[in-house]
PDB file of C-alpha atoms in Angstrom:
ATOM      1  CA  MET P 116     127.051 114.354 107.527  1.00  0.00           C
ATOM      2  CA  ASN P 117     124.034 112.658 106.000  1.00  0.00           C
ATOM      3  CA  PRO P 118     123.746 109.328 107.892  1.00  0.00           C
ATOM      4  CA  PHE P 119     121.596 107.656 105.221  1.00  0.00           C
ATOM      5  CA  VAL P 120     123.630 105.726 102.647  1.00  0.00           C
ATOM      6  CA  PHE P 121     121.036 106.545  99.983  1.00  0.00           C
ATOM      7  CA  SER P 122     117.594 108.157 100.036  1.00  0.00           C
ATOM      8  CA  CYS P 123     114.883 108.802  97.514  1.00  0.00           C
ATOM      9  CA  ILE P 124     111.402 110.071  96.850  1.00  0.00           C
ATOM     10  CA  ALA P 125     109.607 107.336  94.949  1.00  0.00           C
ATOM     11  CA  PRO P 126     106.018 106.857  93.729  1.00  0.00           C
ATOM     12  CA  HIS P 127     103.755 103.875  94.367  1.00  0.00           C
ATOM     13  CA  GLY P 128     101.420 103.465  91.384  1.00  0.00           C
ATOM     14  CA  GLY P 129     100.875  99.727  90.910  1.00  0.00           C
ATOM     15  CA  GLU P 130     101.564  99.744  87.171  1.00  0.00           C
ATOM     16  CA  ILE P 131     105.151 100.822  87.818  1.00  0.00           C
ATOM     17  CA  ILE P 132     105.849  97.222  88.820  1.00  0.00           C
ATOM     18  CA  PRO P 133     106.811  95.426  85.559  1.00  0.00           C
ATOM     19  CA  GLU P 134     104.711  92.392  86.455  1.00  0.00           C
ATOM     20  CA  LEU P 135     101.613  94.619  86.688  1.00  0.00           C
ATOM     21  CA  ALA P 136     102.176  96.783  83.587  1.00  0.00           C
ATOM     22  CA  GLY P 137      99.409  95.031  81.635  1.00  0.00           C
ATOM     23  CA  GLU P 138      98.761  95.784  77.985  1.00  0.00           C
ATOM     24  CA  LYS P 139     100.150  99.339  78.163  1.00  0.00           C
ATOM     25  CA  PRO P 140     103.667  98.995  79.565  1.00  0.00           C
ATOM     26  CA  GLU P 141     104.564 102.358  78.040  1.00  0.00           C
ATOM     27  CA  ARG P 142     102.047 104.163  80.257  1.00  0.00           C
ATOM     28  CA  MET P 143     104.370 104.468  83.273  1.00  0.00           C
ATOM     29  CA  ASN P 144     107.623 103.520  81.590  1.00  0.00           C
ATOM     30  CA  ILE P 145     109.348 106.848  82.279  1.00  0.00           C
ATOM     31  CA  THR P 146     108.792 106.311  85.991  1.00  0.00           C
ATOM     32  CA  ARG P 147     109.639 102.608  85.763  1.00  0.00           C
ATOM     33  CA  GLN P 148     113.019 103.386  84.246  1.00  0.00           C
ATOM     34  CA  SER P 149     113.670 105.981  86.957  1.00  0.00           C
ATOM     35  CA  MET P 150     112.758 103.426  89.615  1.00  0.00           C
ATOM     36  CA  LEU P 151     115.261 100.975  88.156  1.00  0.00           C
ATOM     37  CA  ARG P 152     117.936 103.664  88.516  1.00  0.00           C
ATOM     38  CA  LEU P 153     116.911 104.393  92.108  1.00  0.00           C
ATOM     39  CA  GLY P 154     116.997 100.689  92.911  1.00  0.00           C
ATOM     40  CA  ASN P 155     120.462 100.284  91.417  1.00  0.00           C
ATOM     41  CA  TRP P 156     121.791 103.230  93.405  1.00  0.00           C
ATOM     42  CA  MET P 157     120.295 101.833  96.594  1.00  0.00           C
ATOM     43  CA  LYS P 158     121.903  98.436  95.939  1.00  0.00           C
ATOM     44  CA  GLU P 159     125.260 100.070  95.265  1.00  0.00           C
ATOM     45  CA  ALA P 160     124.997 101.871  98.637  1.00  0.00           C
ATOM     46  CA  GLU P 161     124.727  98.457 100.378  1.00  0.00           C
ATOM     47  CA  PRO P 162     122.289  99.287 103.175  1.00  0.00           C
ATOM     48  CA  GLY P 163     121.461  96.729 105.859  1.00  0.00           C
ATOM     49  CA  CYS P 164     118.081  98.311 106.571  1.00  0.00           C
ATOM     50  CA  LEU P 165     115.488 100.288 104.614  1.00  0.00           C
ATOM     51  CA  ILE P 166     113.140 102.755 106.274  1.00  0.00           C
ATOM     52  CA  VAL P 167     110.016 103.295 104.179  1.00  0.00           C
ATOM     53  CA  LEU P 168     107.703 106.251 104.799  1.00  0.00           C
ATOM     54  CA  THR P 169     104.282 105.410 103.365  1.00  0.00           C
ATOM     55  CA  PRO P 170     100.898 107.168 103.482  1.00  0.00           C
ATOM     56  CA  HIS P 171      98.980 103.908 103.057  1.00  0.00           C
ATOM     57  CA  GLY P 172     100.160 101.742 105.961  1.00  0.00           C
ATOM     58  CA  THR P 173      98.378 101.124 109.252  1.00  0.00           C
ATOM     59  CA  ARG P 174      97.469 104.568 110.569  1.00  0.00           C
ATOM     60  CA  ILE P 175      97.263 105.707 114.170  1.00  0.00           C
ATOM     61  CA  ASP P 176      95.417 109.010 114.471  1.00  0.00           C
ATOM     62  CA  GLY P 177      97.683 111.565 116.081  1.00  0.00           C
ATOM     63  CA  GLN P 178     100.753 109.311 116.120  1.00  0.00           C
ATOM     64  CA  PHE P 179     103.515 108.070 113.846  1.00  0.00           C
ATOM     65  CA  SER P 180     102.994 104.362 113.221  1.00  0.00           C
ATOM     66  CA  ILE P 181     106.109 102.144 113.374  1.00  0.00           C
ATOM     67  CA  THR P 182     106.024  98.475 112.408  1.00  0.00           C
ATOM     68  CA  GLY P 183     107.052  96.186 115.236  1.00  0.00           C
ATOM     69  CA  SER P 184     106.003  92.803 113.840  1.00  0.00           C
ATOM     70  CA  GLU P 185     108.482  90.178 112.692  1.00  0.00           C
ATOM     71  CA  THR P 186     107.416  90.396 109.040  1.00  0.00           C
ATOM     72  CA  VAL P 187     105.143  92.258 106.641  1.00  0.00           C
ATOM     73  CA  GLU P 188     103.379  90.667 103.700  1.00  0.00           C
ATOM     74  CA  GLY P 189     101.049  92.001 101.033  1.00  0.00           C
ATOM     75  CA  ILE P 190      99.650  91.823  97.517  1.00  0.00           C
ATOM     76  CA  VAL P 191      99.409  94.582  94.909  1.00  0.00           C
ATOM     77  CA  GLU P 192      96.764  94.072  92.213  1.00  0.00           C
ATOM     78  CA  GLU P 193      96.595  95.882  88.883  1.00  0.00           C
ATOM     79  CA  ASN P 194      95.381  95.061  85.353  1.00  0.00           C
ATOM     80  CA  GLY P 195      94.057  91.682  86.465  1.00  0.00           C
ATOM     81  CA  GLU P 196      97.473  90.593  87.761  1.00  0.00           C
ATOM     82  CA  LYS P 197      98.862  90.161  91.280  1.00  0.00           C
ATOM     83  CA  PHE P 198     102.279  90.829  92.768  1.00  0.00           C
ATOM     84  CA  SER P 199     103.065  89.528  96.241  1.00  0.00           C
ATOM     85  CA  MET P 200     105.872  90.463  98.619  1.00  0.00           C
ATOM     86  CA  LYS P 201     107.065  89.467 102.080  1.00  0.00           C
ATOM     87  CA  ARG P 202     109.811  91.267 103.972  1.00  0.00           C
ATOM     88  CA  LYS P 203     111.422  90.907 107.366  1.00  0.00           C
ATOM     89  CA  ILE P 204     111.210  93.851 109.746  1.00  0.00           C
ATOM     90  CA  HIS P 205     114.461  95.267 111.075  1.00  0.00           C
ATOM     91  CA  ARG P 206     113.209  95.080 114.643  1.00  0.00           C
ATOM     92  CA  GLU P 207     116.333  96.582 116.148  1.00  0.00           C
ATOM     93  CA  MET P 208     115.932  99.736 114.076  1.00  0.00           C
ATOM     94  CA  ALA P 209     112.183  99.839 114.747  1.00  0.00           C
ATOM     95  CA  ASP P 210     112.860  99.685 118.489  1.00  0.00           C
ATOM     96  CA  LEU P 211     115.560 102.345 118.285  1.00  0.00           C
ATOM     97  CA  LEU P 212     113.222 104.681 116.407  1.00  0.00           C
ATOM     98  CA  ALA P 213     110.417 104.113 118.903  1.00  0.00           C
ATOM     99  CA  ARG P 214     112.774 104.846 121.798  1.00  0.00           C
ATOM    100  CA  GLY P 215     114.090 107.904 120.000  1.00  0.00           C
ATOM    101  CA  ALA P 216     110.580 109.252 119.450  1.00  0.00           C
ATOM    102  CA  LYS P 217     109.741 108.757 123.120  1.00  0.00           C
ATOM    103  CA  ALA P 218     112.947 110.504 124.208  1.00  0.00           C
ATOM    104  CA  GLU P 219     112.115 113.484 121.968  1.00  0.00           C
ATOM    105  CA  GLY P 220     108.502 113.651 123.134  1.00  0.00           C
ATOM    106  CA  LEU P 221     107.160 112.741 119.700  1.00  0.00           C
ATOM    107  CA  PRO P 222     103.889 110.774 119.452  1.00  0.00           C
ATOM    108  CA  ALA P 223     104.653 107.333 118.018  1.00  0.00           C
ATOM    109  CA  GLY P 224     103.141 103.888 118.413  1.00  0.00           C
ATOM    110  CA  VAL P 225     104.714 100.525 117.610  1.00  0.00           C
ATOM    111  CA  ILE P 226     102.201  98.254 115.909  1.00  0.00           C
ATOM    112  CA  GLY P 227     102.092  94.474 115.671  1.00  0.00           C
ATOM    113  CA  PHE P 228      99.664  91.683 114.909  1.00  0.00           C
ATOM    114  CA  GLY P 229      98.901  88.211 116.182  1.00  0.00           C
ATOM    115  CA  THR P 230     101.938  87.333 118.243  1.00  0.00           C
ATOM    116  CA  SER P 231     105.070  89.111 119.426  1.00  0.00           C
ATOM    117  CA  ALA P 232     107.332  86.765 117.423  1.00  0.00           C
ATOM    118  CA  GLY P 233     107.212  83.864 115.001  1.00  0.00           C
ATOM    119  CA  PRO P 234     105.342  83.332 111.708  1.00  0.00           C
ATOM    120  CA  LEU P 235     102.067  84.791 112.999  1.00  0.00           C
ATOM    121  CA  SER P 236     103.745  88.103 113.843  1.00  0.00           C
ATOM    122  CA  CYS P 237     102.990  89.574 110.441  1.00  0.00           C
ATOM    123  CA  LEU P 238     101.394  92.866 109.405  1.00  0.00           C
ATOM    124  CA  GLN P 239      99.890  93.735 106.040  1.00  0.00           C
ATOM    125  CA  LEU P 240     102.357  95.362 103.647  1.00  0.00           C
ATOM    126  CA  ASP P 241     100.641  98.236 101.854  1.00  0.00           C
ATOM    127  CA  TRP P 242     101.145  99.202  98.215  1.00  0.00           C
ATOM    128  CA  GLY P 243     102.797 102.448  99.257  1.00  0.00           C
ATOM    129  CA  ALA P 244     105.699 100.388 100.564  1.00  0.00           C
ATOM    130  CA  ALA P 245     105.517  97.337  98.304  1.00  0.00           C
ATOM    131  CA  VAL P 246     105.741  99.213  94.985  1.00  0.00           C
ATOM    132  CA  PRO P 247     109.042 101.028  95.660  1.00  0.00           C
ATOM    133  CA  LEU P 248     110.421  97.997  97.507  1.00  0.00           C
ATOM    134  CA  ARG P 249     109.953  95.935  94.328  1.00  0.00           C
ATOM    135  CA  PHE P 250     112.975  97.802  92.922  1.00  0.00           C
ATOM    136  CA  MET P 251     115.101  97.760  96.086  1.00  0.00           C
ATOM    137  CA  PRO P 252     117.468  95.200  97.642  1.00  0.00           C
ATOM    138  CA  ASP P 253     115.765  92.398  99.579  1.00  0.00           C
ATOM    139  CA  ILE P 254     116.819  93.389 103.094  1.00  0.00           C
ATOM    140  CA  PRO P 255     114.948  94.013 106.382  1.00  0.00           C
ATOM    141  CA  VAL P 256     112.720  97.076 106.486  1.00  0.00           C
ATOM    142  CA  VAL P 257     110.948  99.420 108.877  1.00  0.00           C
ATOM    143  CA  ILE P 258     107.591 100.770 107.705  1.00  0.00           C
ATOM    144  CA  ILE P 259     106.487 104.150 109.085  1.00  0.00           C
ATOM    145  CA  THR P 260     103.117 105.770 108.411  1.00  0.00           C
ATOM    146  CA  PRO P 261     102.621 109.430 109.393  1.00  0.00           C
ATOM    147  CA  SER P 262      99.386 110.960 110.657  1.00  0.00           C
ATOM    148  CA  ARG P 263      97.871 113.951 108.898  1.00  0.00           C
ATOM    149  CA  SER P 264      96.478 115.245 112.179  1.00  0.00           C
ATOM    150  CA  ILE P 265     100.071 115.967 113.289  1.00  0.00           C
ATOM    151  CA  SER P 266     101.635 119.294 112.311  1.00  0.00           C
ATOM    152  CA  TYR P 267     104.161 119.574 109.500  1.00  0.00           C
ATOM    153  CA  GLU P 268     106.718 120.857 112.010  1.00  0.00           C
ATOM    154  CA  MET P 269     106.339 117.690 114.059  1.00  0.00           C
ATOM    155  CA  HIS P 270     106.926 115.634 110.899  1.00  0.00           C
ATOM    156  CA  ILE P 271     110.164 117.541 110.392  1.00  0.00           C
ATOM    157  CA  GLU P 272     111.088 116.911 114.038  1.00  0.00           C
ATOM    158  CA  PHE P 273     110.404 113.204 113.537  1.00  0.00           C
ATOM    159  CA  GLY P 274     112.824 113.218 110.610  1.00  0.00           C
ATOM    160  CA  ARG P 275     115.472 114.918 112.748  1.00  0.00           C
ATOM    161  CA  MET P 276     114.985 112.231 115.383  1.00  0.00           C
ATOM    162  CA  MET P 277     115.405 109.531 112.722  1.00  0.00           C
ATOM    163  CA  ARG P 278     118.610 111.189 111.602  1.00  0.00           C
ATOM    164  CA  LYS P 279     120.086 111.063 115.104  1.00  0.00           C
ATOM    165  CA  VAL P 280     118.991 107.481 115.705  1.00  0.00           C
ATOM    166  CA  VAL P 281     120.419 106.206 112.414  1.00  0.00           C
ATOM    167  CA  ALA P 282     123.699 108.062 112.948  1.00  0.00           C
ATOM    168  CA  ALA P 283     124.104 106.614 116.447  1.00  0.00           C
ATOM    169  CA  SER P 284     123.081 103.085 115.457  1.00  0.00           C
ATOM    170  CA  GLY P 285     125.959 102.326 113.079  1.00  0.00           C
ATOM    171  CA  ILE P 286     123.445 100.471 110.873  1.00  0.00           C
ATOM    172  CA  ARG P 287     123.805 101.234 107.159  1.00  0.00           C
ATOM    173  CA  THR P 288     120.349 102.582 106.408  1.00  0.00           C
ATOM    174  CA  GLY P 289     118.508 103.654 103.280  1.00  0.00           C
ATOM    175  CA  LEU P 290     115.461 105.925 103.338  1.00  0.00           C
ATOM    176  CA  ILE P 291     112.485 105.852 100.967  1.00  0.00           C
ATOM    177  CA  ALA P 292     109.779 108.527 101.036  1.00  0.00           C
ATOM    178  CA  SER P 293     106.926 106.900  99.132  1.00  0.00           C
ATOM    179  CA  CYS P 294     104.973 109.755  97.557  1.00  0.00           C
ATOM    180  CA  ASP P 295     102.388 110.111  94.845  1.00  0.00           C
ATOM    181  CA  TRP P 296     101.332 113.650  94.102  1.00  0.00           C
ATOM    182  CA  SER P 297      98.119 115.289  92.926  1.00  0.00           C
ATOM    183  CA  HIS P 298      95.271 112.828  92.318  1.00  0.00           C
ATOM    184  CA  THR P 299      92.895 115.074  90.322  1.00  0.00           C
ATOM    185  CA  HIS P 300      94.607 115.210  86.934  1.00  0.00           C
ATOM    186  CA  ASN P 301      91.941 113.258  85.044  1.00  0.00           C
ATOM    187  CA  PRO P 302      88.136 113.603  85.122  1.00  0.00           C
ATOM    188  CA  ALA P 303      87.878 109.832  84.663  1.00  0.00           C
ATOM    189  CA  GLY P 304      89.864 109.209  87.838  1.00  0.00           C
ATOM    190  CA  PRO P 305      88.238 108.364  91.196  1.00  0.00           C
ATOM    191  CA  TYR P 306      88.666 111.939  92.491  1.00  0.00           C
ATOM    192  CA  GLY P 307      87.646 113.794  89.344  1.00  0.00           C
ATOM    193  CA  TYR P 308      89.499 116.710  87.773  1.00  0.00           C
ATOM    194  CA  HIS P 309      90.731 119.957  89.268  1.00  0.00           C
ATOM    195  CA  GLU P 310      93.033 122.483  87.625  1.00  0.00           C
ATOM    196  CA  GLU P 311      94.933 122.773  90.912  1.00  0.00           C
ATOM    197  CA  ALA P 312      96.511 119.340  90.286  1.00  0.00           C
ATOM    198  CA  GLN P 313      98.867 120.568  87.568  1.00  0.00           C
ATOM    199  CA  ILE P 314      99.583 123.800  89.447  1.00  0.00           C
ATOM    200  CA  LEU P 315     100.502 122.040  92.696  1.00  0.00           C
ATOM    201  CA  ASP P 316     102.609 119.361  90.993  1.00  0.00           C
ATOM    202  CA  GLU P 317     104.553 122.032  89.105  1.00  0.00           C
ATOM    203  CA  LYS P 318     105.256 123.771  92.426  1.00  0.00           C
ATOM    204  CA  VAL P 319     106.322 120.468  94.015  1.00  0.00           C
ATOM    205  CA  THR P 320     108.674 119.681  91.147  1.00  0.00           C
ATOM    206  CA  LEU P 321     110.275 123.118  91.337  1.00  0.00           C
ATOM    207  CA  LEU P 322     110.687 123.031  95.125  1.00  0.00           C
ATOM    208  CA  LEU P 323     112.279 119.580  94.984  1.00  0.00           C
ATOM    209  CA  GLN P 324     114.687 120.698  92.266  1.00  0.00           C
ATOM    210  CA  GLN P 325     115.610 123.683  94.465  1.00  0.00           C
ATOM    211  CA  ASP P 326     115.915 121.436  97.566  1.00  0.00           C
ATOM    212  CA  ASN P 327     113.331 123.626  99.314  1.00  0.00           C
ATOM    213  CA  LEU P 328     111.277 120.739 100.701  1.00  0.00           C
ATOM    214  CA  GLU P 329     110.080 122.655 103.762  1.00  0.00           C
ATOM    215  CA  GLU P 330     108.201 125.204 101.633  1.00  0.00           C
ATOM    216  CA  MET P 331     105.548 122.570 100.869  1.00  0.00           C
ATOM    217  CA  ALA P 332     104.282 123.197 104.397  1.00  0.00           C
ATOM    218  CA  GLU P 333     103.095 126.597 103.138  1.00  0.00           C
ATOM    219  CA  PHE P 334     100.692 125.164 100.539  1.00  0.00           C
ATOM    220  CA  PRO P 335      97.135 126.433 101.251  1.00  0.00           C
ATOM    221  CA  GLU P 336      94.757 123.839 102.669  1.00  0.00           C
ATOM    222  CA  GLU P 337      92.292 124.558  99.861  1.00  0.00           C
ATOM    223  CA  SER P 338      94.955 123.786  97.273  1.00  0.00           C
ATOM    224  CA  ILE P 339      95.794 120.481  98.989  1.00  0.00           C
ATOM    225  CA  GLU P 340      92.125 119.542  99.210  1.00  0.00           C
ATOM    226  CA  ASN P 341      91.573 120.286  95.508  1.00  0.00           C
ATOM    227  CA  ALA P 342      94.722 118.571  94.228  1.00  0.00           C
ATOM    228  CA  LYS P 343      94.803 115.711  96.757  1.00  0.00           C
ATOM    229  CA  PRO P 344      98.541 114.940  96.962  1.00  0.00           C
ATOM    230  CA  ASP P 345      99.660 112.243  99.396  1.00  0.00           C
ATOM    231  CA  GLY P 346     103.387 113.027  99.396  1.00  0.00           C
ATOM    232  CA  ILE P 347     103.749 116.148 101.532  1.00  0.00           C
ATOM    233  CA  TRP P 348     103.846 114.412 104.922  1.00  0.00           C
ATOM    234  CA  GLN P 349     106.534 111.887 104.000  1.00  0.00           C
ATOM    235  CA  THR P 350     108.523 114.692 102.352  1.00  0.00           C
ATOM    236  CA  MET P 351     108.424 116.705 105.584  1.00  0.00           C
ATOM    237  CA  ILE P 352     109.984 113.746 107.421  1.00  0.00           C
ATOM    238  CA  LEU P 353     112.648 113.505 104.722  1.00  0.00           C
ATOM    239  CA  ALA P 354     113.294 117.245 105.100  1.00  0.00           C
ATOM    240  CA  GLY P 355     114.063 116.740 108.773  1.00  0.00           C
ATOM    241  CA  ALA P 356     116.169 113.651 108.146  1.00  0.00           C
ATOM    242  CA  ILE P 357     118.366 115.342 105.522  1.00  0.00           C
ATOM    243  CA  PRO P 358     118.911 119.077 106.156  1.00  0.00           C
ATOM    244  CA  PHE P 359     119.229 121.551 103.302  1.00  0.00           C
ATOM    245  CA  ASP P 360     123.030 121.720 103.216  1.00  0.00           C
ATOM    246  CA  GLU P 361     123.285 117.918 102.889  1.00  0.00           C
ATOM    247  CA  ARG P 362     120.758 117.404 100.098  1.00  0.00           C
ATOM    248  CA  LYS P 363     122.885 116.079  97.263  1.00  0.00           C
ATOM    249  CA  SER P 364     119.823 115.658  95.115  1.00  0.00           C
ATOM    250  CA  LYS P 365     119.176 114.512  91.575  1.00  0.00           C
ATOM    251  CA  PHE P 366     115.808 114.943  89.882  1.00  0.00           C
ATOM    252  CA  LEU P 367     115.009 111.981  87.629  1.00  0.00           C
ATOM    253  CA  SER P 368     111.486 112.341  86.285  1.00  0.00           C
ATOM    254  CA  TYR P 369     107.897 113.478  86.645  1.00  0.00           C
ATOM    255  CA  GLU P 370     104.833 112.300  84.758  1.00  0.00           C
ATOM    256  CA  ALA P 371     101.075 112.051  85.228  1.00  0.00           C
ATOM    257  CA  PRO P 372     100.006 109.398  82.711  1.00  0.00           C
ATOM    258  CA  THR P 373      96.715 108.609  84.483  1.00  0.00           C
ATOM    259  CA  TYR P 374      95.045 110.638  87.243  1.00  0.00           C
ATOM    260  CA  PHE P 375      97.933 111.089  89.703  1.00  0.00           C
ATOM    261  CA  GLY P 376     101.449 112.510  89.565  1.00  0.00           C
ATOM    262  CA  LEU P 377     104.562 110.313  89.724  1.00  0.00           C
ATOM    263  CA  LEU P 378     107.953 111.765  90.644  1.00  0.00           C
ATOM    264  CA  CYS P 379     111.397 110.264  91.282  1.00  0.00           C
ATOM    265  CA  MET P 380     114.159 112.028  93.193  1.00  0.00           C
ATOM    266  CA  ALA P 381     117.508 110.718  94.478  1.00  0.00           C
ATOM    267  CA  TYR P 382     119.556 111.868  97.471  1.00  0.00           C
ATOM    268  CA  HIS P 383     123.119 110.603  97.593  1.00  0.00           C
ATOM    269  CA  GLN P 384     125.233 110.543 100.728  1.00  0.00           C
TER     270      GLN P 384
END
């Protein structure tokens, strides 16, 4: 049985946040409406902890990074506006995951800052976590950042470890895989244009709709380099955490209104 009360794949473009929509709120409105639905479903599931998989947190080369501070705090800036967020870390879950990784022989490091406890024990909250968390219940979180120098198979194994830990913990836990997709849709974007962006995102959308998450591991390196997605690694962890026969999935939306792809997917228990 799927131990996560609710899970999702969610994007992290800053303009999705209503407070940062600026003068063109329609630009990411399809995704924004999908995020509101994901947030409502997560609230209805009543988790006591949220695990967020983000590509933009504090990275440790060759290891999975697990937050071990008392809090995280950060600011997302877009269209001349700022959105700030502070969340408590679910330190019990963070410790359980770190112990689980060690027991399974998986490379993982627990990160902190300043002090081991108290108000100075606070790490920066990245936009990859803050944007989806804007739509989620205000409960303690665990932030995990994968390393791209670790194999896809090890990401899947990490997800399987998470599954076992959450099931044994008795803690009602939600899971968020924060994923943007190809970043070369628009020549005016910071990474330029490549035709592979549309091709890869179409493949991703189809595989997610078919629940064949693991097949993303077969994407050619050249295709990944040209399209520049940042969602594959978090998706591999999700694939391990929720096996194929338990993926009660619902595809909500995909759009690429600027230079990167935005996709929302729900996984019910």
